Amino acid sequence: MSDYEAIIGMEVHAQLLTRSKMFCGCDANVFGAEPNTHVCPVCLGLPGSLPVINRRAVEQAILVGLALHCQIAETAVFSRKNYFYPDLPKSYQISMYDFPLCQQGWIGIEGAEGSPKRIRIRRVHLEEDTGKLFHAGNYSLVDFNRSGLPLLEIVTEPDLRTPEEARQYLVKLRTILRYLGVSSGDMEKGAMRCEANVSVRPVGVPEFGTKVEVKNLNSFRAVKLALEYEIRRQTQVLAHGGQVRQVTMGWNEGQGRTVEQRAKEEADDYRYFPEPDLPPLRISRAWVDELAARLPELPDARRARFVAQYGLSASEAAVLTSDRDVADYFEAAVQAGRERGIPPRPISHWLSGELFRLLKAENIEIGQTRVTPAALAELVALVETGAITAHSGKAVLQEMFATGRRAGEIATGATQVDDQEVLAQIVEQVLAAHPEQVNRYRAGKTTLLNWFVGEVMKATRGKANPQVVTALLERKLNP
Ligand code: ADP
Ligand code: MG
Ligand code: ZN
């Protein structure tokens, strides 16, 4: 029996974070709202209503196109995609067809063999979302709040080869969308939806096999399981001399298998034609340049910078840059640590170790914790200077996390000593007891400052305010 390999292409729909909908002024923040409260004649598809293009949605789409190294069209055209379904009151969806907004980009992933690989992006285009059906016994209800929300569709070339590569691609895409602030990317809330196209062919055969489209993938796990299942199924069909039929399948999570939904529709079925109620969208190069200037530092660049600037390992940097808020938090903590003479490495360690563990246990995000970056830096400084052990540091962090109190306070069970006079005396004593270190410091070994801070901390059993101590030491050591 010959070996088989899979060919995978992904289609992702991401909800954009605009204030109003794609073609009307309705509030786009519909999550959790009473059904049919965010609607108007436009998004209900009433006759005579006219769409207006949401400028913010176009800007967000162009930002994504730029971040994915795409060519941005000079003219993009909205087209009608015609089909009937009860969640689509107009009987057509405004989308883009032959003139999409962005084309020919790529996303870098690690690749199955650990060697960097580019997944080509075929197109990125804008469209509107449909309403949502709720099936109740022998009838259905429809909520049009979602109707007309801006969606970005991102389609790859068939460049993915394994379920793991597909997962990496999706994670990377979501990270980029979040860095840009254009989508929450929350799959559980339907803000990011994936469809996987997958085919199988004998290794060595140049042509692609017949593909199957799998819908209803609501998590990264579902994508992986569905692809594994489909690859196994198609391989068996081919190995037994059969033919894969081109169909659309749904992933049935409960049964752990794909289920045929319908025969694959062709482009012709949709009778695409340019939307007569909207002008072609002209995108000036000046506008694109303006948007390009607004691009934030993206995950790959930030990861490389973290390695170069902070001396982190590639995997540490990957963890810290996988979320923009985490990366921002880390850099703020590094800044606060620098003022205490603490290097980035232990801060990375405490953040991605203990603090992550606490966040996960409480199921909250970094932005919701009461431990500020400066507070984390203070804790790390206490441990690094030897004022407290790493072991008690964990307990201290736990209490900081629960109460929002500062490390110095908790470490001693008492309020910190930051009385200048008291601390000045202790600093004098420490310096007097270590003349050799004082000389070495004054001869240029300024990294000894940390060691002195640690000595004062020990002398006060961790009660001293390290900032005050640092300032006092600097003053005394540099007369
Ligand atoms: P369709 O017209 O059926 O939607 P497209 O050519 O537009 O097909 O491709 C849709 C998606 O399927 C793209 O992501 C593409 O990369 C992927 N794809 C195309 N051909 C194959 C194939 N033989 N096997 C797996 N994926 C494929
Ligand atoms: Mg398609
Ligand atoms: Zn509306």
Coordinates of C-alpha atoms and ligand atoms in Angstrom, one line a residue:
M1 CA 0.0 0.0 0.0
S2 CA 1.4 3.4 -0.9
D3 CA 1.7 6.2 1.6
Y4 CA -0.8 9.1 1.5
E5 CA -0.4 12.7 2.4
A6 CA -3.0 15.4 3.2
I7 CA -3.4 18.7 1.5
I8 CA -5.2 21.4 3.6
G9 CA -6.5 24.9 3.0
M10 CA -8.2 27.0 5.6
E11 CA -11.0 29.6 5.3
V12 CA -11.4 31.7 8.4
H13 CA -14.2 34.2 9.1
A14 CA -13.3 36.8 11.8
Q15 CA -15.7 39.3 13.2
L16 CA -14.3 42.8 13.2
L17 CA -14.4 45.0 16.2
T18 CA -16.2 48.0 14.7
R19 CA -18.7 50.2 16.6
S20 CA -21.4 49.9 14.0
K21 CA -22.3 47.2 11.5
M22 CA -20.8 46.7 8.0
F23 CA -23.5 48.7 6.0
C24 CA -25.7 50.4 8.6
G25 CA -25.4 52.4 11.8
C26 CA -26.7 49.7 14.1
D27 CA -24.6 49.1 17.3
A28 CA -22.3 46.2 16.5
N29 CA -21.9 45.2 20.1
V30 CA -24.6 42.6 20.0
F31 CA -23.1 39.9 22.2
G32 CA -25.6 38.8 24.9
A33 CA -28.2 41.4 23.7
E34 CA -32.0 40.7 23.6
P35 CA -32.8 39.1 20.2
N36 CA -33.7 41.5 17.4
T37 CA -32.8 44.7 19.3
H38 CA -29.9 45.7 17.1
V39 CA -31.6 45.9 13.8
C40 CA -32.8 48.4 11.2
P41 CA -34.2 48.3 7.7
V42 CA -30.7 47.8 6.1
C43 CA -29.6 44.8 8.2
L44 CA -33.1 43.4 8.0
G45 CA -32.9 43.6 4.2
L46 CA -36.1 45.6 3.9
P47 CA -36.9 46.7 0.3
G48 CA -35.8 50.2 -0.5
S49 CA -33.1 50.4 2.2
L50 CA -29.5 51.2 1.0
P51 CA -26.2 50.1 2.4
V52 CA -23.3 52.4 3.3
I53 CA -19.7 51.1 3.6
N54 CA -18.2 51.2 7.1
R55 CA -14.9 53.0 6.8
R56 CA -13.5 51.5 10.0
A57 CA -14.2 48.0 8.7
V58 CA -12.3 48.7 5.5
E59 CA -9.4 50.2 7.5
Q60 CA -9.2 47.1 9.8
A61 CA -9.3 44.8 6.7
I62 CA -6.4 46.7 5.1
L63 CA -4.4 46.5 8.4
V64 CA -4.9 42.8 8.4
G65 CA -3.9 42.6 4.7
L66 CA -0.7 44.6 5.5
A67 CA 0.1 42.4 8.5
L68 CA -0.3 39.4 6.3
H69 CA 2.1 40.8 3.6
C70 CA -0.7 41.1 1.1
Q71 CA -1.1 43.3 -2.0
I72 CA -3.9 45.8 -1.3
A73 CA -6.2 46.4 -4.2
E74 CA -6.5 49.8 -5.7
T75 CA -10.2 49.0 -6.4
A76 CA -12.2 46.4 -4.5
V77 CA -15.7 45.5 -5.5
F78 CA -18.6 44.4 -3.3
S79 CA -20.6 41.6 -4.9
R80 CA -23.9 39.9 -4.2
K81 CA -23.7 36.3 -3.3
N82 CA -27.2 35.0 -3.9
Y83 CA -28.7 32.2 -1.9
F84 CA -31.8 31.6 0.1
Y85 CA -31.7 30.8 3.8
P86 CA -34.0 31.9 6.6
D87 CA -31.1 33.7 8.4
L88 CA -30.5 35.8 5.3
P89 CA -33.5 38.2 4.8
K90 CA -32.2 39.8 1.6
S91 CA -31.6 36.4 0.0
Y92 CA -28.1 37.6 -0.8
Q93 CA -25.0 38.4 1.2
I94 CA -22.9 41.3 0.3
S95 CA -19.4 39.9 -0.1
M96 CA -16.4 40.3 -2.5
Y97 CA -15.8 38.0 -5.3
D98 CA -13.5 38.8 -8.3
F99 CA -12.0 42.0 -6.9
P100 CA -11.2 41.3 -3.2
L101 CA -9.5 43.8 -1.0
C102 CA -6.2 42.0 -0.3
Q103 CA -4.4 39.2 -2.1
Q104 CA -1.3 37.1 -2.2
G105 CA 0.1 37.3 1.3
W106 CA 1.6 34.9 3.7
I107 CA 1.8 33.9 7.4
G108 CA 4.9 32.2 8.8
I109 CA 4.6 29.1 10.9
E110 CA 7.1 26.7 12.4
G111 CA 6.0 23.8 10.1
A112 CA 5.6 20.2 10.9
E113 CA 9.4 19.4 10.8
G114 CA 10.2 22.5 12.9
S115 CA 11.5 24.4 9.9
P116 CA 10.0 27.7 9.1
K117 CA 7.3 27.6 6.5
R118 CA 5.2 30.2 4.7
I119 CA 1.5 29.6 4.3
R120 CA 0.3 31.6 1.4
I121 CA -2.8 33.7 1.8
R122 CA -4.9 33.7 -1.3
R123 CA -7.3 36.5 -0.4
V124 CA -8.7 38.6 2.4
H125 CA -12.1 40.2 1.8
L126 CA -14.9 41.9 3.6
E127 CA -18.5 40.7 3.9
E128 CA -21.5 40.8 6.2
D129 CA -22.6 38.3 8.7
T130 CA -26.0 36.6 8.6
G131 CA -28.6 36.3 11.3
K132 CA -28.7 33.3 13.7
L133 CA -31.2 30.5 13.8
F134 CA -32.4 28.8 17.0
H135 CA -34.0 25.5 16.5
A136 CA -36.8 24.7 19.0
G137 CA -38.7 21.5 18.4
N138 CA -40.5 21.6 15.1
Y139 CA -40.0 25.4 14.5
S140 CA -37.1 27.8 14.5
L141 CA -36.6 31.3 15.7
V142 CA -34.2 33.8 14.1
D143 CA -32.2 36.6 15.7
F144 CA -31.1 39.3 13.3
N145 CA -28.7 41.1 15.8
R146 CA -25.8 39.4 14.1
S147 CA -27.1 40.2 10.6
G148 CA -24.8 42.8 8.9
L149 CA -21.9 42.5 11.4
P150 CA -18.6 43.0 9.5
L151 CA -16.7 39.8 8.7
L152 CA -13.3 39.4 7.3
E153 CA -12.7 36.2 5.3
I154 CA -9.2 35.0 5.1
V155 CA -8.4 32.2 2.6
T156 CA -5.1 30.3 2.3
E157 CA -3.6 28.4 -0.6
P158 CA -3.6 24.7 -0.1
D159 CA -0.2 24.9 1.6
L160 CA -0.9 23.1 4.9
R161 CA 0.0 19.5 5.2
T162 CA -0.9 18.3 8.7
P163 CA -3.5 19.0 11.4
E164 CA -0.7 20.4 13.5
E165 CA 0.3 22.9 10.8
A166 CA -3.4 23.9 10.5
R167 CA -3.5 24.5 14.2
Q168 CA -0.3 26.6 14.1
Y169 CA -1.6 28.6 11.3
L170 CA -4.9 29.4 13.1
V171 CA -3.1 30.3 16.4
K172 CA -0.8 32.6 14.5
L173 CA -3.6 34.2 12.6
R174 CA -5.6 34.8 15.7
T175 CA -2.5 36.3 17.5
I176 CA -2.1 38.7 14.6
L177 CA -5.8 39.7 14.6
R178 CA -5.6 40.4 18.4
Y179 CA -2.3 42.3 18.1
L180 CA -4.0 44.5 15.5
G181 CA -7.0 44.9 17.9
V182 CA -9.4 44.2 15.0
S183 CA -11.0 41.0 16.3
S184 CA -11.4 39.2 19.6
G185 CA -10.7 36.0 17.8
D186 CA -12.8 34.2 20.4
M187 CA -13.9 30.9 18.8
E188 CA -16.3 30.0 21.6
K189 CA -18.2 33.2 20.9
G190 CA -18.2 32.7 17.2
A191 CA -16.0 35.7 16.6
M192 CA -13.6 33.5 14.7
R193 CA -15.0 30.6 12.6
C194 CA -13.0 28.1 10.6
E195 CA -13.7 25.9 7.7
A196 CA -11.1 23.3 6.6
N197 CA -10.7 22.0 3.1
V198 CA -8.9 18.7 3.0
S199 CA -7.9 16.2 0.4
V200 CA -5.6 13.2 0.4
R201 CA -3.2 11.9 -2.3
P202 CA -0.7 9.2 -2.7
V203 CA 2.8 10.5 -1.9
G204 CA 4.6 11.3 -5.2
V205 CA 1.4 12.1 -7.1
P206 CA 1.7 15.8 -8.2
E207 CA -2.1 16.5 -8.6
F208 CA -4.3 17.2 -5.6
G209 CA -7.1 14.8 -4.7
T210 CA -10.8 15.7 -4.5
K211 CA -11.3 17.9 -1.4
V212 CA -14.0 17.9 1.2
E213 CA -15.0 21.0 3.1
V214 CA -15.5 20.6 6.8
K215 CA -17.6 23.2 8.6
N216 CA -18.7 23.7 12.2
L217 CA -15.3 23.8 13.7
N218 CA -15.7 25.7 17.0
S219 CA -12.3 25.2 18.6
F220 CA -8.7 24.5 17.8
R221 CA -9.3 21.0 19.2
A222 CA -12.2 20.5 16.9
V223 CA -10.1 21.5 13.9
K224 CA -7.4 19.0 14.8
L225 CA -9.8 16.1 15.5
A226 CA -11.9 16.8 12.4
L227 CA -8.9 16.9 10.2
E228 CA -7.4 13.7 11.7
Y229 CA -10.7 12.0 11.2
E230 CA -11.2 13.2 7.6
I231 CA -7.6 12.3 6.6
R232 CA -8.1 8.8 8.0
R233 CA -11.5 8.4 6.3
Q234 CA -10.3 9.6 2.9
T235 CA -7.1 7.5 3.1
Q236 CA -9.2 4.5 3.6
V237 CA -11.5 5.3 0.7
L238 CA -8.5 5.7 -1.6
A239 CA -6.7 2.7 -0.3
H240 CA -9.7 0.6 -1.1
G241 CA -9.8 1.8 -4.6
G242 CA -12.7 4.2 -4.0
Q243 CA -13.2 7.8 -4.9
V244 CA -13.6 10.7 -2.5
R245 CA -16.8 12.7 -3.3
Q246 CA -16.6 16.5 -3.2
V247 CA -19.0 17.4 -0.4
T248 CA -19.5 19.7 2.5
M249 CA -19.3 18.0 5.8
G250 CA -20.0 19.1 9.4
W251 CA -18.0 18.1 12.4
N252 CA -20.1 16.3 15.0
E253 CA -18.3 16.9 18.2
G254 CA -20.3 14.4 20.2
Q255 CA -19.9 11.5 17.8
G256 CA -16.3 12.5 17.0
R257 CA -16.9 12.2 13.2
T258 CA -17.6 14.3 10.1
V259 CA -21.1 14.1 8.8
E260 CA -22.1 14.8 5.2
Q261 CA -24.3 18.0 4.9
R262 CA -24.8 18.6 1.3
A263 CA -23.2 18.4 -2.2
K264 CA -20.6 21.0 -2.7
E265 CA -22.0 24.2 -4.2
E266 CA -20.2 25.8 -7.1
A267 CA -19.5 29.5 -7.6
D268 CA -22.1 29.5 -10.4
D269 CA -24.8 28.5 -7.9
Y270 CA -24.4 31.9 -6.2
R271 CA -24.9 34.0 -9.3
Y272 CA -22.4 36.6 -8.1
F273 CA -22.7 40.1 -9.6
P274 CA -21.4 43.5 -8.5
E275 CA -23.5 45.1 -5.8
P276 CA -25.4 47.8 -7.7
D277 CA -26.1 49.8 -4.5
L278 CA -22.4 50.3 -3.7
P279 CA -19.7 52.1 -5.7
P280 CA -16.4 50.3 -6.3
L281 CA -14.2 50.9 -3.3
R282 CA -11.2 53.0 -4.4
I283 CA -8.2 52.7 -2.0
S284 CA -5.6 55.4 -2.4
R285 CA -2.0 54.6 -1.8
A286 CA -1.8 57.5 0.6
W287 CA -4.5 55.8 2.7
V288 CA -2.6 52.5 2.7
D289 CA 0.6 54.3 3.7
E290 CA -1.2 56.0 6.5
L291 CA -2.5 52.6 7.8
A292 CA 0.9 51.0 7.3
A293 CA 2.3 53.6 9.6
R294 CA -0.2 52.6 12.2
L295 CA 0.7 48.9 12.3
P296 CA 1.9 47.9 15.7
E297 CA 5.0 45.7 16.2
L298 CA 3.7 42.3 15.3
P299 CA 4.3 39.0 17.2
D300 CA 7.2 37.7 15.1
A301 CA 9.1 40.9 15.3
R302 CA 8.4 41.3 18.9
R303 CA 9.5 37.8 19.7
A304 CA 12.8 38.4 17.9
R305 CA 13.3 41.7 19.8
F306 CA 12.6 40.0 23.1
V307 CA 15.4 37.5 22.4
A308 CA 17.8 40.2 21.3
Q309 CA 17.0 42.9 23.8
Y310 CA 16.2 40.9 26.9
G311 CA 18.4 37.8 26.4
L312 CA 15.4 35.4 26.5
S313 CA 15.3 32.0 24.9
A314 CA 13.2 31.7 21.8
S315 CA 10.6 29.7 23.6
E316 CA 10.4 32.1 26.5
A317 CA 10.0 34.9 24.0
A318 CA 7.3 33.0 22.2
V319 CA 5.3 32.5 25.3
L320 CA 5.5 36.1 26.3
T321 CA 4.6 37.5 22.9
S322 CA 1.7 35.1 22.2
D323 CA -0.6 37.7 23.7
R324 CA -0.1 41.4 23.3
D325 CA -1.3 42.2 26.9
V326 CA 1.2 39.7 28.3
A327 CA 4.0 41.2 26.2
D328 CA 3.1 44.7 27.4
Y329 CA 2.9 43.6 31.0
F330 CA 6.3 41.9 30.7
E331 CA 7.9 45.0 29.3
A332 CA 6.4 47.2 32.0
A333 CA 7.7 44.8 34.6
V334 CA 11.2 44.8 33.0
Q335 CA 11.2 48.6 33.2
A336 CA 10.2 48.5 36.9
G337 CA 12.8 45.8 37.5
R338 CA 15.5 47.8 35.8
E339 CA 15.0 50.6 38.4
R340 CA 15.7 47.9 41.0
G341 CA 18.7 46.5 39.2
I342 CA 16.8 43.3 38.3
P343 CA 17.4 41.7 34.9
P344 CA 14.6 40.5 32.6
R345 CA 15.2 36.8 32.8
P346 CA 13.9 36.2 36.4
I347 CA 10.9 38.5 35.6
S348 CA 10.1 36.3 32.6
H349 CA 10.4 33.3 34.8
W350 CA 8.1 34.5 37.5
L351 CA 5.6 35.9 35.0
S352 CA 5.3 32.8 32.8
G353 CA 5.6 30.4 35.7
E354 CA 3.9 31.4 38.9
L355 CA 1.7 34.3 37.7
F356 CA 0.4 32.4 34.7
R357 CA -0.4 29.5 37.0
L358 CA -2.5 31.8 39.3
L359 CA -4.2 33.4 36.3
K360 CA -5.1 30.0 34.9
A361 CA -6.4 28.7 38.2
E362 CA -8.7 31.8 38.5
N363 CA -9.5 31.7 34.8
I364 CA -8.7 35.4 34.4
E365 CA -6.6 37.4 31.9
I366 CA -3.4 39.3 32.7
G367 CA -5.3 42.6 32.4
Q368 CA -7.6 41.6 35.3
T369 CA -5.0 40.7 37.9
R370 CA -4.3 43.0 40.9
V371 CA -0.6 42.3 40.7
T372 CA 0.7 45.2 38.7
P373 CA 3.9 44.9 36.7
A374 CA 5.7 47.1 39.2
A375 CA 4.5 44.8 42.1
L376 CA 5.8 41.7 40.3
A377 CA 9.1 43.4 39.8
E378 CA 9.3 44.2 43.5
L379 CA 8.6 40.6 44.4
V380 CA 11.3 39.4 42.0
A381 CA 13.7 41.9 43.5
L382 CA 13.1 40.5 47.0
V383 CA 13.9 37.0 45.7
E384 CA 16.8 38.0 43.6
T385 CA 18.5 40.0 46.4
G386 CA 18.1 37.1 48.7
A387 CA 15.7 39.0 51.1
I388 CA 13.3 36.1 50.8
T389 CA 13.6 32.6 49.3
A390 CA 12.1 31.6 46.0
H391 CA 9.9 29.2 48.0
S392 CA 8.4 31.9 50.2
G393 CA 8.2 34.1 47.1
K394 CA 5.6 31.8 45.7
A395 CA 3.5 32.1 48.8
V396 CA 4.0 35.9 48.8
L397 CA 2.9 36.1 45.1
Q398 CA -0.2 34.1 45.9
E399 CA -1.2 36.5 48.6
M400 CA -0.4 39.5 46.4
F401 CA -2.7 37.9 43.8
A402 CA -5.5 37.4 46.3
T403 CA -5.3 40.7 48.1
G404 CA -3.5 43.2 45.9
R405 CA -1.1 43.9 48.7
R406 CA 2.6 44.6 48.0
A407 CA 5.3 42.0 48.3
G408 CA 7.3 43.9 50.9
E409 CA 4.3 44.2 53.2
I410 CA 3.4 40.5 52.9
A411 CA 7.0 39.2 53.2
T412 CA 7.4 40.6 56.6
G413 CA 3.9 40.4 57.9
A414 CA 4.4 44.1 58.8
T415 CA 4.4 47.4 57.0
Q416 CA 7.7 48.1 55.3
V417 CA 10.3 50.2 56.8
D418 CA 10.7 53.2 54.6
D419 CA 11.6 55.6 57.3
Q420 CA 14.6 57.3 55.8
E421 CA 16.5 57.8 59.1
V422 CA 16.1 54.2 60.2
L423 CA 17.1 52.9 56.8
A424 CA 20.1 55.3 56.5
Q425 CA 21.5 53.9 59.8
I426 CA 21.2 50.4 58.6
V427 CA 22.7 51.3 55.2
E428 CA 25.7 52.9 57.1
Q429 CA 26.1 49.7 59.2
V430 CA 26.1 47.5 56.1
L431 CA 28.6 49.6 54.3
A432 CA 30.9 49.8 57.4
A433 CA 30.8 46.0 57.7
H434 CA 31.9 45.4 54.1
P435 CA 34.7 47.9 53.2
E436 CA 36.1 45.5 50.6
Q437 CA 32.9 45.4 48.6
V438 CA 32.6 49.2 48.9
N439 CA 36.0 49.6 47.4
R440 CA 35.2 47.3 44.5
Y441 CA 32.0 49.1 43.9
R442 CA 33.8 52.4 43.8
A443 CA 36.4 50.9 41.5
G444 CA 33.7 50.3 38.9
K445 CA 31.9 47.1 39.9
T446 CA 28.6 48.8 40.1
T447 CA 26.6 45.5 39.8
L448 CA 27.5 45.1 43.5
L449 CA 24.6 47.5 44.2
N450 CA 22.2 44.6 44.1
W451 CA 24.3 42.7 46.6
F452 CA 24.2 45.7 49.0
V453 CA 20.4 45.9 48.6
G454 CA 20.2 42.3 49.5
E455 CA 22.4 42.8 52.6
V456 CA 20.1 45.6 53.8
M457 CA 17.1 43.5 53.2
K458 CA 18.6 40.7 55.2
A459 CA 19.4 43.1 58.0
T460 CA 15.8 44.3 58.1
R461 CA 14.4 40.8 57.5
G462 CA 12.9 42.0 54.2
K463 CA 11.1 44.9 55.8
A464 CA 13.0 47.7 54.0
N465 CA 11.5 49.4 51.0
P466 CA 13.9 48.4 48.3
Q467 CA 13.5 51.6 46.4
V468 CA 14.4 53.7 49.3
V469 CA 17.3 51.4 50.1
T470 CA 18.6 51.6 46.5
A471 CA 18.4 55.3 46.5
L472 CA 20.2 55.6 49.9
L473 CA 23.0 53.2 48.8
E474 CA 23.6 55.0 45.6
R475 CA 23.9 58.2 47.4
K476 CA 26.3 56.8 50.0
L477 CA 28.4 54.8 47.5
N478 CA 28.9 57.7 45.2
P479 CA 29.8 60.5 47.5
Ligands
ADP1 P1 -14.0 26.3 -3.8 O1 -14.2 27.1 -5.1 O2 -14.5 24.9 -3.8 O3 -14.4 27.1 -2.6 P2 -11.3 27.1 -3.7 O4 -10.3 26.8 -4.8 O5 -11.8 28.5 -3.6 O6 -12.4 26.0 -3.7 O7 -10.5 26.8 -2.4 C1 -11.1 26.9 -1.2 C2 -10.1 26.4 -0.1 O8 -9.7 25.1 -0.4 C3 -8.8 27.2 -0.2 O9 -8.3 27.4 1.1 C4 -7.9 26.3 -0.9 O10 -6.5 26.5 -0.5 C5 -8.4 24.9 -0.5 N1 -8.1 23.9 -1.5 C6 -8.3 24.0 -2.9 N2 -8.0 22.8 -3.4 C7 -7.8 21.9 -2.4 C8 -7.5 20.5 -2.4 N3 -7.4 19.8 -3.5 N4 -7.2 20.0 -1.2 C9 -7.3 20.7 -0.1 N5 -7.6 22.0 0.0 C10 -7.8 22.6 -1.2
MG2 MG -15.1 28.3 -0.7
ZN3 ZN -28.9 47.8 10.9

